[in-house]
Amino acid sequence: MSTLEMLRRAVVDGQVSTAVQITNRAVEEGIAPGAIFESALAPAMDEVGKLMQRNEYFIPEVLVSAKAMKASSELLKPLIVQSGLSQTKAKVILGTVKGDLHDIGKNLVSMMLEGAGFEVVDLGTDVTAERFVEAVKESQPQVLGMSALLTTTMLQMSKVIEALEREELRAGIRVMVGGAPLNQSYADEIGADGFGMDASTAVQMVKTWTVREQEG
Ligand code: B12
Protein backbone atom coordinates (compact mmCIF):
# COMPACT_ATOMS: atom_id res chain seq x y z
CA MET A 1 0.00 0.00 0.00
CA SER A 2 1.36 3.47 -0.88
CA THR A 3 1.93 6.08 1.84
CA LEU A 4 -0.98 8.19 0.57
CA GLU A 5 -3.25 5.17 0.49
CA MET A 6 -2.24 4.36 4.10
CA LEU A 7 -2.99 7.93 5.12
CA ARG A 8 -6.40 7.81 3.43
CA ARG A 9 -7.19 4.60 5.35
CA ALA A 10 -6.01 6.01 8.70
CA VAL A 11 -8.29 9.05 8.30
CA VAL A 12 -11.29 6.93 7.26
CA ASP A 13 -10.66 4.65 10.26
CA GLY A 14 -10.24 7.64 12.58
CA GLN A 15 -6.75 6.63 13.72
CA VAL A 16 -5.47 10.03 14.78
CA SER A 17 -1.90 9.19 15.85
CA THR A 18 -1.37 6.88 12.87
CA ALA A 19 -2.58 9.64 10.54
CA VAL A 20 -0.06 12.03 12.09
CA GLN A 21 2.78 9.51 11.74
CA ILE A 22 1.99 8.74 8.12
CA THR A 23 1.64 12.45 7.28
CA ASN A 24 5.15 12.99 8.65
CA ARG A 25 6.38 10.07 6.58
CA ALA A 26 4.74 11.45 3.43
CA VAL A 27 6.45 14.81 3.99
CA GLU A 28 9.82 13.03 4.53
CA GLU A 29 9.27 11.14 1.29
CA GLY A 30 9.04 14.51 -0.43
CA ILE A 31 5.35 14.36 -1.36
CA ALA A 32 4.04 17.92 -1.85
CA PRO A 33 1.60 19.03 0.90
CA GLY A 34 -0.99 19.96 -1.74
CA ALA A 35 -0.81 16.44 -3.16
CA ILE A 36 -1.24 14.97 0.33
CA PHE A 37 -4.48 16.94 0.63
CA GLU A 38 -5.80 16.17 -2.79
CA SER A 39 -4.81 12.52 -3.01
CA ALA A 40 -5.29 11.33 0.58
CA LEU A 41 -7.20 13.69 2.89
CA ALA A 42 -9.97 14.91 0.55
CA PRO A 43 -10.72 11.38 -0.80
CA ALA A 44 -10.78 10.10 2.80
CA MET A 45 -13.50 12.58 3.79
CA ASP A 46 -15.42 11.72 0.60
CA GLU A 47 -15.38 8.10 1.63
CA VAL A 48 -16.50 9.02 5.16
CA GLY A 49 -19.41 10.89 3.57
CA LYS A 50 -20.42 7.82 1.59
CA LEU A 51 -20.25 5.62 4.69
CA MET A 52 -22.42 8.16 6.50
CA GLN A 53 -24.94 8.10 3.66
CA ARG A 54 -25.13 4.31 3.82
CA ASN A 55 -25.65 4.46 7.61
CA GLU A 56 -22.42 2.57 8.17
CA TYR A 57 -20.92 5.62 9.90
CA PHE A 58 -22.65 7.87 12.40
CA ILE A 59 -21.66 11.21 13.94
CA PRO A 60 -19.11 9.75 16.44
CA GLU A 61 -17.19 7.94 13.66
CA VAL A 62 -17.34 11.01 11.42
CA LEU A 63 -15.97 13.15 14.24
CA VAL A 64 -12.94 10.94 14.83
CA SER A 65 -12.23 10.92 11.09
CA ALA A 66 -12.55 14.71 11.08
CA LYS A 67 -10.13 14.82 14.05
CA ALA A 68 -7.58 12.70 12.18
CA MET A 69 -7.98 14.93 9.11
CA LYS A 70 -7.46 18.03 11.27
CA ALA A 71 -4.37 16.64 12.99
CA SER A 72 -2.85 15.81 9.62
CA SER A 73 -3.73 19.23 8.12
CA GLU A 74 -2.21 21.02 11.08
CA LEU A 75 1.14 19.40 10.28
CA LEU A 76 0.84 20.46 6.66
CA LYS A 77 -0.37 24.00 7.24
CA PRO A 78 3.00 25.59 8.06
CA LEU A 79 4.51 23.93 4.99
CA ILE A 80 1.80 25.27 2.72
CA VAL A 81 1.69 28.73 4.26
CA GLN A 82 5.49 29.11 4.26
CA SER A 83 5.59 29.05 0.49
CA GLY A 84 3.26 32.07 0.29
CA LEU A 85 4.79 34.27 2.98
CA SER A 86 7.05 36.37 0.79
CA GLN A 87 4.35 38.19 -1.13
CA THR A 88 1.13 39.43 0.42
CA LYS A 89 -1.51 39.78 -2.21
CA ALA A 90 -5.20 40.53 -1.83
CA LYS A 91 -7.33 39.97 1.27
CA VAL A 92 -10.05 37.31 1.42
CA ILE A 93 -12.76 36.89 4.06
CA LEU A 94 -13.97 33.32 4.54
CA GLY A 95 -16.71 31.78 6.61
CA THR A 96 -19.17 28.91 6.85
CA VAL A 97 -22.71 30.30 6.75
CA LYS A 98 -25.22 30.50 9.60
CA GLY A 99 -26.51 27.18 10.91
CA ASP A 100 -23.62 25.22 9.40
CA LEU A 101 -20.74 23.83 11.45
CA HIS A 102 -18.78 22.06 8.67
CA ASP A 103 -15.37 23.67 8.40
CA ILE A 104 -12.94 21.12 6.98
CA GLY A 105 -13.40 22.28 3.38
CA LYS A 106 -13.34 25.97 4.31
CA ASN A 107 -10.15 25.45 6.31
CA LEU A 108 -8.59 23.76 3.32
CA VAL A 109 -9.53 26.70 1.09
CA SER A 110 -8.09 29.05 3.73
CA MET A 111 -4.79 27.15 3.90
CA MET A 112 -4.39 26.96 0.13
CA LEU A 113 -5.10 30.70 -0.23
CA GLU A 114 -2.53 31.54 2.45
CA GLY A 115 -0.13 29.22 0.70
CA ALA A 116 -0.65 31.21 -2.48
CA GLY A 117 0.22 34.43 -0.61
CA PHE A 118 -3.25 35.83 0.09
CA GLU A 119 -4.24 37.25 3.46
CA VAL A 120 -7.19 35.35 4.90
CA VAL A 121 -9.60 36.58 7.56
CA ASP A 122 -11.37 33.43 8.72
CA LEU A 123 -14.68 34.13 10.47
CA GLY A 124 -15.17 30.47 11.42
CA THR A 125 -18.48 28.63 11.25
CA ASP A 126 -22.13 29.57 11.81
CA VAL A 127 -21.48 33.09 10.49
CA THR A 128 -24.54 35.33 10.20
CA ALA A 129 -25.13 37.76 7.33
CA GLU A 130 -24.65 40.64 9.79
CA ARG A 131 -21.25 39.29 10.83
CA PHE A 132 -20.14 38.96 7.18
CA VAL A 133 -21.20 42.57 6.53
CA GLU A 134 -19.43 43.80 9.65
CA ALA A 135 -16.24 41.97 8.65
CA VAL A 136 -16.34 43.43 5.13
CA LYS A 137 -16.59 46.92 6.63
CA GLU A 138 -13.76 46.22 9.07
CA SER A 139 -11.30 44.42 6.81
CA GLN A 140 -12.20 45.73 3.35
CA PRO A 141 -11.32 42.53 1.52
CA GLN A 142 -11.27 42.16 -2.25
CA VAL A 143 -13.00 38.77 -2.03
CA LEU A 144 -15.64 37.21 0.23
CA GLY A 145 -15.88 33.40 0.30
CA MET A 146 -18.77 31.45 1.78
CA SER A 147 -18.95 27.74 2.48
CA ALA A 148 -22.04 25.55 3.07
CA LEU A 149 -22.30 21.77 3.32
CA LEU A 150 -26.01 21.43 3.97
CA THR A 151 -28.80 21.91 1.44
CA THR A 152 -30.65 23.82 4.15
CA THR A 153 -27.83 26.27 4.96
CA MET A 154 -26.78 27.00 1.37
CA LEU A 155 -29.89 29.19 1.23
CA GLN A 156 -28.16 31.55 3.67
CA MET A 157 -25.72 32.58 0.95
CA SER A 158 -28.27 34.69 -0.89
CA LYS A 159 -29.13 36.41 2.41
CA VAL A 160 -25.50 37.46 2.75
CA ILE A 161 -25.42 38.78 -0.82
CA GLU A 162 -28.66 40.70 -0.22
CA ALA A 163 -27.21 42.18 2.98
CA LEU A 164 -24.10 43.32 1.08
CA GLU A 165 -26.35 44.94 -1.53
CA ARG A 166 -28.40 46.69 1.15
CA GLU A 167 -25.25 48.11 2.69
CA GLU A 168 -23.96 49.14 -0.76
CA LEU A 169 -20.90 46.94 -0.34
CA ARG A 170 -21.64 44.45 -3.11
CA ALA A 171 -20.12 46.41 -6.00
CA GLY A 172 -16.71 46.64 -4.34
CA ILE A 173 -16.22 42.95 -3.71
CA ARG A 174 -16.11 39.58 -5.50
CA VAL A 175 -18.18 36.83 -3.93
CA MET A 176 -17.23 33.17 -4.28
CA VAL A 177 -19.15 30.22 -2.92
CA GLY A 178 -18.37 26.56 -2.39
CA GLY A 179 -19.29 23.37 -0.58
CA ALA A 180 -20.43 19.91 -1.65
CA PRO A 181 -24.14 20.64 -2.35
CA LEU A 182 -23.42 23.70 -4.54
CA ASN A 183 -22.85 24.08 -8.25
CA GLN A 184 -22.24 26.80 -10.81
CA SER A 185 -25.91 27.29 -11.60
CA TYR A 186 -26.73 27.87 -7.93
CA ALA A 187 -23.92 30.42 -7.74
CA ASP A 188 -25.36 32.17 -10.83
CA GLU A 189 -28.85 32.06 -9.41
CA ILE A 190 -27.91 33.86 -6.18
CA GLY A 191 -25.68 36.36 -7.97
CA ALA A 192 -22.28 35.16 -6.75
CA ASP A 193 -19.27 35.93 -8.94
CA GLY A 194 -17.88 32.42 -8.81
CA PHE A 195 -18.24 28.84 -7.65
CA GLY A 196 -15.27 26.73 -6.62
CA MET A 197 -15.57 22.98 -6.52
CA ASP A 198 -12.30 22.59 -4.63
CA ALA A 199 -9.55 24.56 -2.92
CA SER A 200 -7.34 24.85 -5.99
CA THR A 201 -10.21 26.27 -8.06
CA ALA A 202 -10.78 28.79 -5.25
CA VAL A 203 -7.13 29.89 -5.41
CA GLN A 204 -7.24 30.11 -9.20
CA MET A 205 -10.38 32.22 -9.08
CA VAL A 206 -8.99 34.67 -6.51
CA LYS A 207 -5.78 34.96 -8.55
CA THR A 208 -7.69 35.75 -11.75
CA TRP A 209 -9.74 38.42 -10.00
CA THR A 210 -7.09 40.13 -7.94
CA VAL A 211 -3.77 39.71 -9.67
CA ARG A 212 -5.16 40.83 -13.02
CA GLU A 213 -6.85 43.85 -11.41
CA GLN A 214 -3.69 44.91 -9.59
CA GLU A 215 -1.69 44.71 -12.80
CA GLY A 216 -4.34 46.46 -14.88
C1 B12 B 1 -17.30 15.70 8.36
C2 B12 B 1 -18.79 15.85 8.26
C3 B12 B 1 -19.48 16.29 9.41
C4 B12 B 1 -18.76 16.71 10.69
C5 B12 B 1 -18.17 18.14 10.49
C6 B12 B 1 -16.86 18.35 11.20
C7 B12 B 1 -16.20 19.64 10.77
N1 B12 B 1 -15.45 20.21 11.68
O1 B12 B 1 -16.33 20.12 9.66
C8 B12 B 1 -19.93 16.65 11.74
C9 B12 B 1 -19.96 15.28 12.36
C10 B12 B 1 -19.88 17.72 12.83
C11 B12 B 1 -21.15 16.77 10.82
C12 B12 B 1 -22.39 17.15 11.28
C13 B12 B 1 -23.54 17.15 10.49
N2 B12 B 1 -23.63 16.71 9.21
CO1 B12 B 1 -22.08 16.33 8.08
N3 B12 B 1 -20.78 15.65 6.93
C14 B12 B 1 -19.49 15.54 7.04
C15 B12 B 1 -18.92 14.87 5.76
C16 B12 B 1 -18.74 13.39 6.06
C17 B12 B 1 -17.62 15.39 5.20
C18 B12 B 1 -17.55 16.89 4.92
C19 B12 B 1 -16.10 17.24 4.65
O2 B12 B 1 -15.41 17.66 5.55
N4 B12 B 1 -15.64 16.98 3.42
C20 B12 B 1 -14.23 17.15 3.03
C21 B12 B 1 -13.98 18.54 2.53
C22 B12 B 1 -12.51 18.67 2.12
O3 B12 B 1 -14.79 18.75 1.38
P1 B12 B 1 -15.81 19.96 1.26
O4 B12 B 1 -16.31 20.39 2.58
O5 B12 B 1 -16.80 19.65 0.19
O6 B12 B 1 -14.89 21.18 0.76
C23 B12 B 1 -14.27 21.22 -0.52
C24 B12 B 1 -15.15 21.86 -1.61
O7 B12 B 1 -16.55 21.73 -1.38
C25 B12 B 1 -14.68 23.27 -1.69
N5 B12 B 1 -15.23 24.27 -0.76
C26 B12 B 1 -15.75 24.14 0.47
N6 B12 B 1 -16.05 25.33 0.99
C27 B12 B 1 -15.71 26.24 0.07
C28 B12 B 1 -15.84 27.64 0.07
C29 B12 B 1 -15.45 28.36 -1.04
C30 B12 B 1 -15.59 29.84 -1.01
C31 B12 B 1 -14.95 27.69 -2.19
C32 B12 B 1 -14.59 28.45 -3.38
C33 B12 B 1 -14.81 26.31 -2.19
C34 B12 B 1 -15.19 25.59 -1.07
O8 B12 B 1 -13.31 23.16 -1.42
C35 B12 B 1 -13.10 22.19 -0.39
C36 B12 B 1 -11.74 21.59 -0.56
O9 B12 B 1 -11.58 20.90 -1.76
C37 B12 B 1 -20.08 15.17 4.75
C38 B12 B 1 -20.19 14.23 3.55
C39 B12 B 1 -19.64 14.82 2.27
N7 B12 B 1 -19.25 13.97 1.36
O10 B12 B 1 -19.55 16.02 2.08
C40 B12 B 1 -21.31 15.13 5.67
C41 B12 B 1 -22.58 15.88 5.27
C42 B12 B 1 -22.25 17.23 4.68
N8 B12 B 1 -23.24 16.08 6.58
C43 B12 B 1 -24.53 15.93 6.52
C44 B12 B 1 -25.42 16.06 7.62
C45 B12 B 1 -26.86 15.71 7.36
C46 B12 B 1 -24.96 16.51 8.88
C47 B12 B 1 -25.81 16.74 10.14
C48 B12 B 1 -27.15 17.45 9.90
C49 B12 B 1 -26.00 15.37 10.81
C50 B12 B 1 -26.93 15.33 11.99
N9 B12 B 1 -27.98 14.57 11.79
O11 B12 B 1 -26.70 15.95 13.00
C51 B12 B 1 -24.86 17.59 11.03
C52 B12 B 1 -25.06 19.10 10.82
C53 B12 B 1 -24.26 19.95 11.75
C54 B12 B 1 -24.30 21.41 11.33
N10 B12 B 1 -25.22 22.17 11.87
O12 B12 B 1 -23.52 21.83 10.52
C55 B12 B 1 -25.01 15.60 5.10
C56 B12 B 1 -25.67 16.79 4.39
C57 B12 B 1 -26.90 16.37 3.62
C58 B12 B 1 -27.52 17.54 2.94
N11 B12 B 1 -27.91 17.28 1.72
O13 B12 B 1 -27.69 18.61 3.42
C59 B12 B 1 -23.67 15.08 4.43
C60 B12 B 1 -23.59 15.34 2.91
C61 B12 B 1 -23.57 13.56 4.73
C62 B12 B 1 -24.62 12.72 4.04
N12 B12 B 1 -24.28 12.14 2.93
O14 B12 B 1 -25.72 12.60 4.50
N13 B12 B 1 -20.84 16.43 9.53
PDB file of C-alpha atoms in Angstrom, residues 56-143:
ATOM      1  CA  GLU A  56     -22.416   2.566   8.172  1.00  0.00           C
ATOM      2  CA  TYR A  57     -20.919   5.620   9.903  1.00  0.00           C
ATOM      3  CA  PHE A  58     -22.653   7.869  12.399  1.00  0.00           C
ATOM      4  CA  ILE A  59     -21.655  11.212  13.940  1.00  0.00           C
ATOM      5  CA  PRO A  60     -19.108   9.753  16.442  1.00  0.00           C
ATOM      6  CA  GLU A  61     -17.191   7.945  13.658  1.00  0.00           C
ATOM      7  CA  VAL A  62     -17.339  11.015  11.420  1.00  0.00           C
ATOM      8  CA  LEU A  63     -15.971  13.150  14.244  1.00  0.00           C
ATOM      9  CA  VAL A  64     -12.936  10.941  14.833  1.00  0.00           C
ATOM     10  CA  SER A  65     -12.226  10.921  11.091  1.00  0.00           C
ATOM     11  CA  ALA A  66     -12.546  14.715  11.081  1.00  0.00           C
ATOM     12  CA  LYS A  67     -10.126  14.823  14.049  1.00  0.00           C
ATOM     13  CA  ALA A  68      -7.581  12.698  12.177  1.00  0.00           C
ATOM     14  CA  MET A  69      -7.981  14.932   9.111  1.00  0.00           C
ATOM     15  CA  LYS A  70      -7.464  18.030  11.270  1.00  0.00           C
ATOM     16  CA  ALA A  71      -4.370  16.637  12.994  1.00  0.00           C
ATOM     17  CA  SER A  72      -2.850  15.809   9.619  1.00  0.00           C
ATOM     18  CA  SER A  73      -3.734  19.226   8.122  1.00  0.00           C
ATOM     19  CA  GLU A  74      -2.205  21.018  11.083  1.00  0.00           C
ATOM     20  CA  LEU A  75       1.137  19.401  10.284  1.00  0.00           C
ATOM     21  CA  LEU A  76       0.840  20.455   6.656  1.00  0.00           C
ATOM     22  CA  LYS A  77      -0.373  23.997   7.239  1.00  0.00           C
ATOM     23  CA  PRO A  78       2.999  25.589   8.062  1.00  0.00           C
ATOM     24  CA  LEU A  79       4.511  23.928   4.993  1.00  0.00           C
ATOM     25  CA  ILE A  80       1.798  25.271   2.721  1.00  0.00           C
ATOM     26  CA  VAL A  81       1.686  28.729   4.261  1.00  0.00           C
ATOM     27  CA  GLN A  82       5.489  29.108   4.264  1.00  0.00           C
ATOM     28  CA  SER A  83       5.585  29.053   0.487  1.00  0.00           C
ATOM     29  CA  GLY A  84       3.264  32.067   0.286  1.00  0.00           C
ATOM     30  CA  LEU A  85       4.794  34.267   2.979  1.00  0.00           C
ATOM     31  CA  SER A  86       7.052  36.366   0.792  1.00  0.00           C
ATOM     32  CA  GLN A  87       4.354  38.190  -1.134  1.00  0.00           C
ATOM     33  CA  THR A  88       1.135  39.433   0.417  1.00  0.00           C
ATOM     34  CA  LYS A  89      -1.511  39.781  -2.208  1.00  0.00           C
ATOM     35  CA  ALA A  90      -5.201  40.529  -1.830  1.00  0.00           C
ATOM     36  CA  LYS A  91      -7.335  39.966   1.269  1.00  0.00           C
ATOM     37  CA  VAL A  92     -10.053  37.311   1.424  1.00  0.00           C
ATOM     38  CA  ILE A  93     -12.758  36.888   4.063  1.00  0.00           C
ATOM     39  CA  LEU A  94     -13.966  33.323   4.542  1.00  0.00           C
ATOM     40  CA  GLY A  95     -16.710  31.782   6.612  1.00  0.00           C
ATOM     41  CA  THR A  96     -19.172  28.909   6.849  1.00  0.00           C
ATOM     42  CA  VAL A  97     -22.713  30.298   6.748  1.00  0.00           C
ATOM     43  CA  LYS A  98     -25.217  30.504   9.598  1.00  0.00           C
ATOM     44  CA  GLY A  99     -26.510  27.176  10.911  1.00  0.00           C
ATOM     45  CA  ASP A 100     -23.623  25.217   9.403  1.00  0.00           C
ATOM     46  CA  LEU A 101     -20.736  23.825  11.446  1.00  0.00           C
ATOM     47  CA  HIS A 102     -18.784  22.057   8.672  1.00  0.00           C
ATOM     48  CA  ASP A 103     -15.369  23.669   8.401  1.00  0.00           C
ATOM     49  CA  ILE A 104     -12.943  21.121   6.985  1.00  0.00           C
ATOM     50  CA  GLY A 105     -13.399  22.283   3.383  1.00  0.00           C
ATOM     51  CA  LYS A 106     -13.342  25.966   4.314  1.00  0.00           C
ATOM     52  CA  ASN A 107     -10.146  25.450   6.310  1.00  0.00           C
ATOM     53  CA  LEU A 108      -8.588  23.758   3.317  1.00  0.00           C
ATOM     54  CA  VAL A 109      -9.527  26.703   1.090  1.00  0.00           C
ATOM     55  CA  SER A 110      -8.085  29.045   3.728  1.00  0.00           C
ATOM     56  CA  MET A 111      -4.786  27.154   3.899  1.00  0.00           C
ATOM     57  CA  MET A 112      -4.390  26.965   0.133  1.00  0.00           C
ATOM     58  CA  LEU A 113      -5.105  30.696  -0.230  1.00  0.00           C
ATOM     59  CA  GLU A 114      -2.534  31.541   2.449  1.00  0.00           C
ATOM     60  CA  GLY A 115      -0.126  29.223   0.697  1.00  0.00           C
ATOM     61  CA  ALA A 116      -0.646  31.211  -2.484  1.00  0.00           C
ATOM     62  CA  GLY A 117       0.220  34.429  -0.610  1.00  0.00           C
ATOM     63  CA  PHE A 118      -3.253  35.830   0.095  1.00  0.00           C
ATOM     64  CA  GLU A 119      -4.243  37.254   3.462  1.00  0.00           C
ATOM     65  CA  VAL A 120      -7.190  35.352   4.900  1.00  0.00           C
ATOM     66  CA  VAL A 121      -9.595  36.583   7.555  1.00  0.00           C
ATOM     67  CA  ASP A 122     -11.374  33.434   8.717  1.00  0.00           C
ATOM     68  CA  LEU A 123     -14.675  34.126  10.474  1.00  0.00           C
ATOM     69  CA  GLY A 124     -15.172  30.466  11.420  1.00  0.00           C
ATOM     70  CA  THR A 125     -18.482  28.629  11.249  1.00  0.00           C
ATOM     71  CA  ASP A 126     -22.135  29.568  11.812  1.00  0.00           C
ATOM     72  CA  VAL A 127     -21.479  33.086  10.493  1.00  0.00           C
ATOM     73  CA  THR A 128     -24.538  35.334  10.196  1.00  0.00           C
ATOM     74  CA  ALA A 129     -25.132  37.764   7.326  1.00  0.00           C
ATOM     75  CA  GLU A 130     -24.646  40.639   9.787  1.00  0.00           C
ATOM     76  CA  ARG A 131     -21.249  39.291  10.826  1.00  0.00           C
ATOM     77  CA  PHE A 132     -20.137  38.957   7.182  1.00  0.00           C
ATOM     78  CA  VAL A 133     -21.199  42.566   6.527  1.00  0.00           C
ATOM     79  CA  GLU A 134     -19.425  43.802   9.645  1.00  0.00           C
ATOM     80  CA  ALA A 135     -16.239  41.968   8.645  1.00  0.00           C
ATOM     81  CA  VAL A 136     -16.339  43.427   5.132  1.00  0.00           C
ATOM     82  CA  LYS A 137     -16.587  46.921   6.628  1.00  0.00           C
ATOM     83  CA  GLU A 138     -13.760  46.216   9.069  1.00  0.00           C
ATOM     84  CA  SER A 139     -11.305  44.418   6.809  1.00  0.00           C
ATOM     85  CA  GLN A 140     -12.197  45.726   3.353  1.00  0.00           C
ATOM     86  CA  PRO A 141     -11.317  42.530   1.523  1.00  0.00           C
ATOM     87  CA  GLN A 142     -11.269  42.155  -2.254  1.00  0.00           C
ATOM     88  CA  VAL A 143     -12.998  38.769  -2.025  1.00  0.00           C
TER      89      VAL A 143
END
